[in-house]
Short mmCIF file of C-alpha atoms in Angstrom, two decimals:
data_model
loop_
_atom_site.label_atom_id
_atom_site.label_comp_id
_atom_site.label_asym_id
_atom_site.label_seq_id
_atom_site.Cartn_x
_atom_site.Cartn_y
_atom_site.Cartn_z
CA UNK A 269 0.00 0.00 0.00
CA UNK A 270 1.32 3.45 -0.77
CA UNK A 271 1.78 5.95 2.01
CA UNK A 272 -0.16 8.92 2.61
CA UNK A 273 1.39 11.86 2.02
CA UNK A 274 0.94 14.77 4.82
CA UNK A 275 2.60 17.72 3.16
CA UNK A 276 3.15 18.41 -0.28
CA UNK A 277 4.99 21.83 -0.29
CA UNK A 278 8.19 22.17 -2.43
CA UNK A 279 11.86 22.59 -1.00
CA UNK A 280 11.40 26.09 -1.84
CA UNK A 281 8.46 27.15 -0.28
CA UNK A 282 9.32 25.37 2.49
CA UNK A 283 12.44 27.28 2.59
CA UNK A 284 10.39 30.47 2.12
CA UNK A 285 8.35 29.69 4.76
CA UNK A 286 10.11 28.28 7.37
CA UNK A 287 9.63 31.14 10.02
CA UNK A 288 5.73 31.53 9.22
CA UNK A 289 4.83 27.93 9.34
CA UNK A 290 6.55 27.56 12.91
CA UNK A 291 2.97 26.31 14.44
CA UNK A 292 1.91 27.42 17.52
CA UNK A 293 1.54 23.80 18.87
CA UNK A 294 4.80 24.34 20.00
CA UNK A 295 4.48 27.11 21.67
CA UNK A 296 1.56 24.69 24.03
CA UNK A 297 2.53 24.19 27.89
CA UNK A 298 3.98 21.54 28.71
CA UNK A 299 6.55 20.97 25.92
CA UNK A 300 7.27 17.36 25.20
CA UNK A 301 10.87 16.50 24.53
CA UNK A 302 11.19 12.76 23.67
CA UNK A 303 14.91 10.97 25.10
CA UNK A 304 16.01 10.15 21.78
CA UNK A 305 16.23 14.14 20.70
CA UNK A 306 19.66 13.34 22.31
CA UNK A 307 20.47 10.94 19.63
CA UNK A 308 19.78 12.71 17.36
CA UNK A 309 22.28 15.70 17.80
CA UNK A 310 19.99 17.89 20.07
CA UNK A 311 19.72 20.20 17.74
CA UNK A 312 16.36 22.30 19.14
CA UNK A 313 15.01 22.25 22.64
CA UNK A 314 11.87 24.33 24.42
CA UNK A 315 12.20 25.61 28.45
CA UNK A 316 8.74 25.19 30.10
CA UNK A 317 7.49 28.16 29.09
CA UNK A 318 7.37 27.21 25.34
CA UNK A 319 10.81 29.30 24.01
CA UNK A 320 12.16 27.77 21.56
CA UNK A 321 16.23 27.23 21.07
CA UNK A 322 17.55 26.26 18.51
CA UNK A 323 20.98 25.41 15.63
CA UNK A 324 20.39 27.45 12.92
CA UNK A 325 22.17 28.88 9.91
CA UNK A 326 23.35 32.92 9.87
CA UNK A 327 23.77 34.07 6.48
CA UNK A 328 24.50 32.26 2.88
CA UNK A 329 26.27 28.70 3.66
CA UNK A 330 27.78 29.15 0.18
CA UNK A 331 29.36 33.19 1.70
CA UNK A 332 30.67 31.62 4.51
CA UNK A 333 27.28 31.26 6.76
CA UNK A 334 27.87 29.94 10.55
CA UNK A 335 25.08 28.14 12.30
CA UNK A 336 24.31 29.98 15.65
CA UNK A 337 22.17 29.46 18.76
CA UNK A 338 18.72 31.10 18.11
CA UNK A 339 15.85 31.89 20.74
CA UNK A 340 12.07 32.49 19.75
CA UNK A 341 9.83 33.39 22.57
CA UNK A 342 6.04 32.64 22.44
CA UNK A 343 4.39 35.51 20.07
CA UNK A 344 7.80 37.23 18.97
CA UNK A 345 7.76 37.35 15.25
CA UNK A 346 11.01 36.93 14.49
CA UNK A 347 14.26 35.08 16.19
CA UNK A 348 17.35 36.50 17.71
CA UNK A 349 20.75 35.14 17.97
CA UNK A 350 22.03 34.60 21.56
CA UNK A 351 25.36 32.92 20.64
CA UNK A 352 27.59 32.73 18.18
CA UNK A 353 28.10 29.54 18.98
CA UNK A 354 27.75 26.08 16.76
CA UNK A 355 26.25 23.59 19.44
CA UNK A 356 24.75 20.51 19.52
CA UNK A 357 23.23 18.66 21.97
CA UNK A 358 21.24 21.77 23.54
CA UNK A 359 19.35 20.86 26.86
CA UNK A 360 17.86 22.61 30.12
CA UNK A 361 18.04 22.30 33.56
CA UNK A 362 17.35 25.60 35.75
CA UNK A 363 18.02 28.88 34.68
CA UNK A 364 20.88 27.11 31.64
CA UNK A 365 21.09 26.51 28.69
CA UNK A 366 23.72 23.38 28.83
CA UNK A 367 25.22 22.44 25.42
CA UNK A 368 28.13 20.76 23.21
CA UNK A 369 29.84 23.43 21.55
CA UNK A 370 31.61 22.59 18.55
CA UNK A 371 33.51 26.47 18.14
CA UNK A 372 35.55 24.92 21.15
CA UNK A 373 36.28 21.27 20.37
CA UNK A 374 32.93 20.51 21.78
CA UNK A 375 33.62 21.56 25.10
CA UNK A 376 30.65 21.43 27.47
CA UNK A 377 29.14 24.94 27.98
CA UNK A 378 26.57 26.63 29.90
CA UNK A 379 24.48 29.97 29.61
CA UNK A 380 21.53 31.44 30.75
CA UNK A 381 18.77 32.11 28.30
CA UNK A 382 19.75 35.80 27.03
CA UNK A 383 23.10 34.42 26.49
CA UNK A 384 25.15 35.77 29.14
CA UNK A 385 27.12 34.09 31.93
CA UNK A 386 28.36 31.77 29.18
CA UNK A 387 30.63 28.96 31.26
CA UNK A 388 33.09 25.93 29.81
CA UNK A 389 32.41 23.11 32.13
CA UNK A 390 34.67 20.25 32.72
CA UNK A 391 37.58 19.92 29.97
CA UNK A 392 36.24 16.65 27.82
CA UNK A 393 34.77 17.37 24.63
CA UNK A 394 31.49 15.77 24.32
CA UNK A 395 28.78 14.66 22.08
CA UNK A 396 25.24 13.31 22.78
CA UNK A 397 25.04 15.46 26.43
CA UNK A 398 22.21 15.43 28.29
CA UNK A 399 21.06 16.47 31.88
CA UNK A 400 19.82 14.09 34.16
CA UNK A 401 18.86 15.49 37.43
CA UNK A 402 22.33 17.05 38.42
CA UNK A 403 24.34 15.30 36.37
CA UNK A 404 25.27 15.72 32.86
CA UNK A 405 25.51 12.87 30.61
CA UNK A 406 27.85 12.20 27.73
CA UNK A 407 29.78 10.08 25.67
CA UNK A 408 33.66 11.97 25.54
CA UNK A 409 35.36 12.37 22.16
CA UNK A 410 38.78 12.26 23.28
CA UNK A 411 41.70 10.10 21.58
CA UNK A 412 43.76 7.68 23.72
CA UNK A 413 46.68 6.75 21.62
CA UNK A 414 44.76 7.78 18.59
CA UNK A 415 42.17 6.26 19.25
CA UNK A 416 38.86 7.30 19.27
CA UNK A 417 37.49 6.95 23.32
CA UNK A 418 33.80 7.50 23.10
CA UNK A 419 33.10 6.56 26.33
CA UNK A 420 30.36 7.30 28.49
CA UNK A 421 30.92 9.77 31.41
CA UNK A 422 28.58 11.56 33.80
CA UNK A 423 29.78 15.17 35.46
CA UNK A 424 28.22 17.18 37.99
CA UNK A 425 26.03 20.50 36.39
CA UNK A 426 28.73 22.72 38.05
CA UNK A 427 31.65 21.40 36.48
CA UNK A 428 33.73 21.68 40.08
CA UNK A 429 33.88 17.71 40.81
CA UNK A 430 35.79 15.35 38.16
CA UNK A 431 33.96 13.52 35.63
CA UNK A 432 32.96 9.95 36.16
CA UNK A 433 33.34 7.13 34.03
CA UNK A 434 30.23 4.72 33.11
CA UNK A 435 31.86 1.75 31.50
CA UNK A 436 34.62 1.31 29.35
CA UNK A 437 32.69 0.78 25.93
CA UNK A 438 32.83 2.84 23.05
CA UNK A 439 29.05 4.31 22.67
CA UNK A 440 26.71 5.73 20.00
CA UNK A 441 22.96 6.63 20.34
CA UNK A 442 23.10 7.69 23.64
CA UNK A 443 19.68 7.83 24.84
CA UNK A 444 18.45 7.98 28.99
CA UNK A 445 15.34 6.54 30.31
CA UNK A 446 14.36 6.58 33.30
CA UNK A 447 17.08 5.14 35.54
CA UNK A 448 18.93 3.61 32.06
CA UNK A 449 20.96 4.49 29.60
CA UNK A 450 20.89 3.38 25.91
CA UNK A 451 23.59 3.09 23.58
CA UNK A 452 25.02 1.48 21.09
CA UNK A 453 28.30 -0.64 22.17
CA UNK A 454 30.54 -0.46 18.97
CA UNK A 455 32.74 -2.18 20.73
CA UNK A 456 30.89 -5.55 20.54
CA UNK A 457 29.65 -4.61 16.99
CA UNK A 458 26.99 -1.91 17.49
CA UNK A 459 24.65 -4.59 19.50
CA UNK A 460 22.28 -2.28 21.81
CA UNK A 461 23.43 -2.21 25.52
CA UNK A 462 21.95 -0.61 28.42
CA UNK A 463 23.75 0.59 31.73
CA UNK A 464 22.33 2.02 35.03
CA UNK A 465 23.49 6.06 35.57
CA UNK A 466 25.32 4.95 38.89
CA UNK A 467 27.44 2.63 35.95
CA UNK A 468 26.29 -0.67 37.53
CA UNK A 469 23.52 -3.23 35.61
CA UNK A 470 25.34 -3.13 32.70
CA UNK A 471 24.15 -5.63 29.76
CA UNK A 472 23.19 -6.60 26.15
CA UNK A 473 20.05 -6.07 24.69
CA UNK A 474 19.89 -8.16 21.53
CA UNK A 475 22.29 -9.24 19.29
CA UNK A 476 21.27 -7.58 16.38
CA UNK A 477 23.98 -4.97 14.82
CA UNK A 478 21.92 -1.63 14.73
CA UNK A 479 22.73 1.28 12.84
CA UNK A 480 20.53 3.92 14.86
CA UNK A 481 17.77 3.43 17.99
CA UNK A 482 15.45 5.52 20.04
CA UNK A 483 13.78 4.99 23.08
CA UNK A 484 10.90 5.35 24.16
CA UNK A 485 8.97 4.21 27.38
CA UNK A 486 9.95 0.70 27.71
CA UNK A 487 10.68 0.05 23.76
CA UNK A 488 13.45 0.74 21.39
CA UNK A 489 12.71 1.32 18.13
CA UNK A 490 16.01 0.90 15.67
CA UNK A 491 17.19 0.21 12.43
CA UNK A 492 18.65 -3.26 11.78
CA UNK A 493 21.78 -3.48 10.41
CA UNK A 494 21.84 -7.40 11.07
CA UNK A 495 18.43 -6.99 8.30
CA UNK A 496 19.33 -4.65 5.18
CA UNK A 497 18.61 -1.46 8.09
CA UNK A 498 15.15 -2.76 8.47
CA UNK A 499 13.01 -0.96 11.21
CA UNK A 500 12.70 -3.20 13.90
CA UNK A 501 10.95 -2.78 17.71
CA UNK A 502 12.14 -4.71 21.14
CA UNK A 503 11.19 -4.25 24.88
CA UNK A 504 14.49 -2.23 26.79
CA UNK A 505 14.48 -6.17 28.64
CA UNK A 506 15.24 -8.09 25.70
CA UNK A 507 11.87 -9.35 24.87
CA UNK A 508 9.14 -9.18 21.92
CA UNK A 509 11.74 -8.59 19.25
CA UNK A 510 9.75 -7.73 15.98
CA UNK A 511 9.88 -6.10 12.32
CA UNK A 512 7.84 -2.76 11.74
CA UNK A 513 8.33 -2.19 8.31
CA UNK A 514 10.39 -4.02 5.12
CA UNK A 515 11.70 0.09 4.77
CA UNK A 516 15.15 0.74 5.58
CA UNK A 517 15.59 3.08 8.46
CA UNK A 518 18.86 5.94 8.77
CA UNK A 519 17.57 8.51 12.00
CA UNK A 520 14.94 7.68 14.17
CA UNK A 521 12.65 9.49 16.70
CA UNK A 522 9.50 8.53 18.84
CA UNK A 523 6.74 10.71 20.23
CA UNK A 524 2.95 11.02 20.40
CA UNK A 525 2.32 7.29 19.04
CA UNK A 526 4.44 8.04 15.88
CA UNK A 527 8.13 6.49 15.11
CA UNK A 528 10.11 9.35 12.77
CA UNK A 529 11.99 8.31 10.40
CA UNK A 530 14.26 8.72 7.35
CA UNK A 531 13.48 6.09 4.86
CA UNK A 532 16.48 5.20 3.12
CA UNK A 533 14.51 2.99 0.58
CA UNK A 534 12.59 6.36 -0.65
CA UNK A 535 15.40 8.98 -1.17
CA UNK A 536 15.45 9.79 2.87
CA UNK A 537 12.33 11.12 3.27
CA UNK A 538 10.67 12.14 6.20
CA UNK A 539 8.13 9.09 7.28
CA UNK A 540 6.44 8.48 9.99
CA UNK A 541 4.50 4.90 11.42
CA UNK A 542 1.41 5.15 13.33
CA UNK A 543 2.16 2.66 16.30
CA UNK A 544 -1.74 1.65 17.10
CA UNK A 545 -2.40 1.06 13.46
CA UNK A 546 0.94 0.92 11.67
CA UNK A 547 -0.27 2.99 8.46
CA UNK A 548 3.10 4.70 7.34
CA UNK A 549 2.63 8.56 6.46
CA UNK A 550 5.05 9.94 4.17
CA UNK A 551 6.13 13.83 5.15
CA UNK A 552 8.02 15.16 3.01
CA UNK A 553 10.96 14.93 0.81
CA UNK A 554 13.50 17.41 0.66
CA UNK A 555 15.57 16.17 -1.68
CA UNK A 556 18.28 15.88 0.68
CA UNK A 557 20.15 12.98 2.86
CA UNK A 558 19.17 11.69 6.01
CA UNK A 559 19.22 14.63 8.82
CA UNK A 560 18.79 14.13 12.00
CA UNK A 561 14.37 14.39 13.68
CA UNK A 562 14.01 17.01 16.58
CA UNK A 563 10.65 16.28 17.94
CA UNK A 564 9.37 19.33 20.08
CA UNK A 565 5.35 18.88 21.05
CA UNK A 566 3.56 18.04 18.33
CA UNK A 567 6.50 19.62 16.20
CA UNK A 568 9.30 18.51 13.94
CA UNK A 569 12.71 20.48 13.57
CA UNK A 570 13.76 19.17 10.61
CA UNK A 571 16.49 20.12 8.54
CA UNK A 572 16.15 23.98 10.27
CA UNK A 573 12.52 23.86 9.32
CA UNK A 574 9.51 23.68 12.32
CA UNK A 575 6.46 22.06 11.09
CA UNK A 576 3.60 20.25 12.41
CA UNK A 577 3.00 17.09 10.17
#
């Protein structure tokens, strides 16, 4: 059966557009942010009040454009540029603005929300952070020897105690749940692992070799690597292992009884699987690769577009 198609609007209306068709849906109280937003890059994130903040381009990319920290406040009309910074992995705790910032070897920084009382904390360079109560989570890009650490650490919010190690695997996908977190263990062939934050409970999932997973709830939704990147679903204990569609899967996202994703067996659209019915919705197609799905509400950030599907 062919999907249904939700939008229809050309790359360049949608590019046109992009500011007017932010929907107010996201603006709605409380904001929704899904655990696997991590995964994929953190690229947008909303403080309880509905302000948006976002990674988003300044200027032609083909003049030399940088991609800056943005803020939109519920019924302003137009953004403004808090840092000049290029950060992923944005995320909230307090009165800060906590992100990766890649104009510093992806140092861990902090701000508040005008911008001011920016902060480097702790000295790793990280990818995939997010805050768990007072703790920040990561997995640290440093080299050993050449080669590539990717280890997962955890580090107080004030930077002022050292940085403590999870477990000694090289991680992807780094997604928290609850008491857990999710990753990908590349060093026992991308199989999905889970670890408790205090860096004890530590075990494998499935022996599938994954390619990217999100979680959400007590599932994990991921694309198989062990089946031609087929979208699979298992319980975060192992169980009910099961296909969800023949389409290969490259970024993945979960929220509001939808699984995101970009179809790599239909040019990398958008797509998105109804989970009490399965019907498969197609999005929209760019024309682009796979980028990664910022979920926000009922709201997609999607290739530095906000749309409601």
């Amino acid at each position: 059966m062919a999907p249904t198609t939700l939008c229809k609007q050309t790359v360049t209306t949608l590019l046109a557009l992009w500011l007017v068709i932010i929907p107010a849906s996201i603006f709605a109280v409380p904001v929704t942010i899904p655990p696997a937003n991590t995964a994929n890059n953190g690229l947008a994130v909303a403080d309880s009040d509905g302000t948006l903040y976002y990674l988003d381009l300044t200027g032609d990319s083909y003049a030399g454009g940088q991609e800056n920290i943005y803020r939109l406040r519920p019924g302003e009309a137009r953004p403004v540029i808090i840092s000049a910074d290029e950060a992923w992995s944005l995320t909230i705790s307090g009165k800060y603005l906590y992100y990766s910032n890649w104009s510093d070897q992806h140092h861990i920084y902090r701000m508040q929300f005008d911008g001011t009382e920016k902060t480097k904390i702790g000295n790793q360079p990280a990818s995939q952070l997010t805050v768990v109560g007072n703790w920040l989570v990561y997995i640290n890009w440093s080299n050993d020897n050449s080669t590539p650490s990717n280890t997962i650490y955890k580090l107080a919010l004030d930077g002022q105690s050292e940085p403590q190690k999870l477990c000694d695997d090289q991680a992807e996908n780094l997604t928290i749940a609850g008491n857990w977190v999710y990753y990908l263990n590349a060093s026992d062939g991308y199989k999905l692992y889970k670890i408790k934050l205090d860096g004890t409970s530590r075990s494998k999932i499935a022996d599938d070799q994954v390619l990217f997973m999100a979680v959400a709830d007590d599932t994990i939704y991921y694309s198989n690597y062990s089946d031609n990147q087929k979208l699979y679903t298992i319980s975060t204990n192992g169980q009910g292992r099961t296909k969800l569609t023949d389409d290969q899967a490259g970024f993945i996202n979960v929220a509001n009884g939808f699984v995101y994703f970009t179809n790599t067996s239909a040019n990398h659209a958008l797509y998105r699987i109804n989970l009490n019915n399965h019907n498969q919705q197609l999005i929209c197609d760019l024309g682009i690769g796979p980028q990664p799905i910022i979920l926000i509400g009922n709201s997609v950030y999607y290739n530095r577009l906000f749309f409601t599907p």
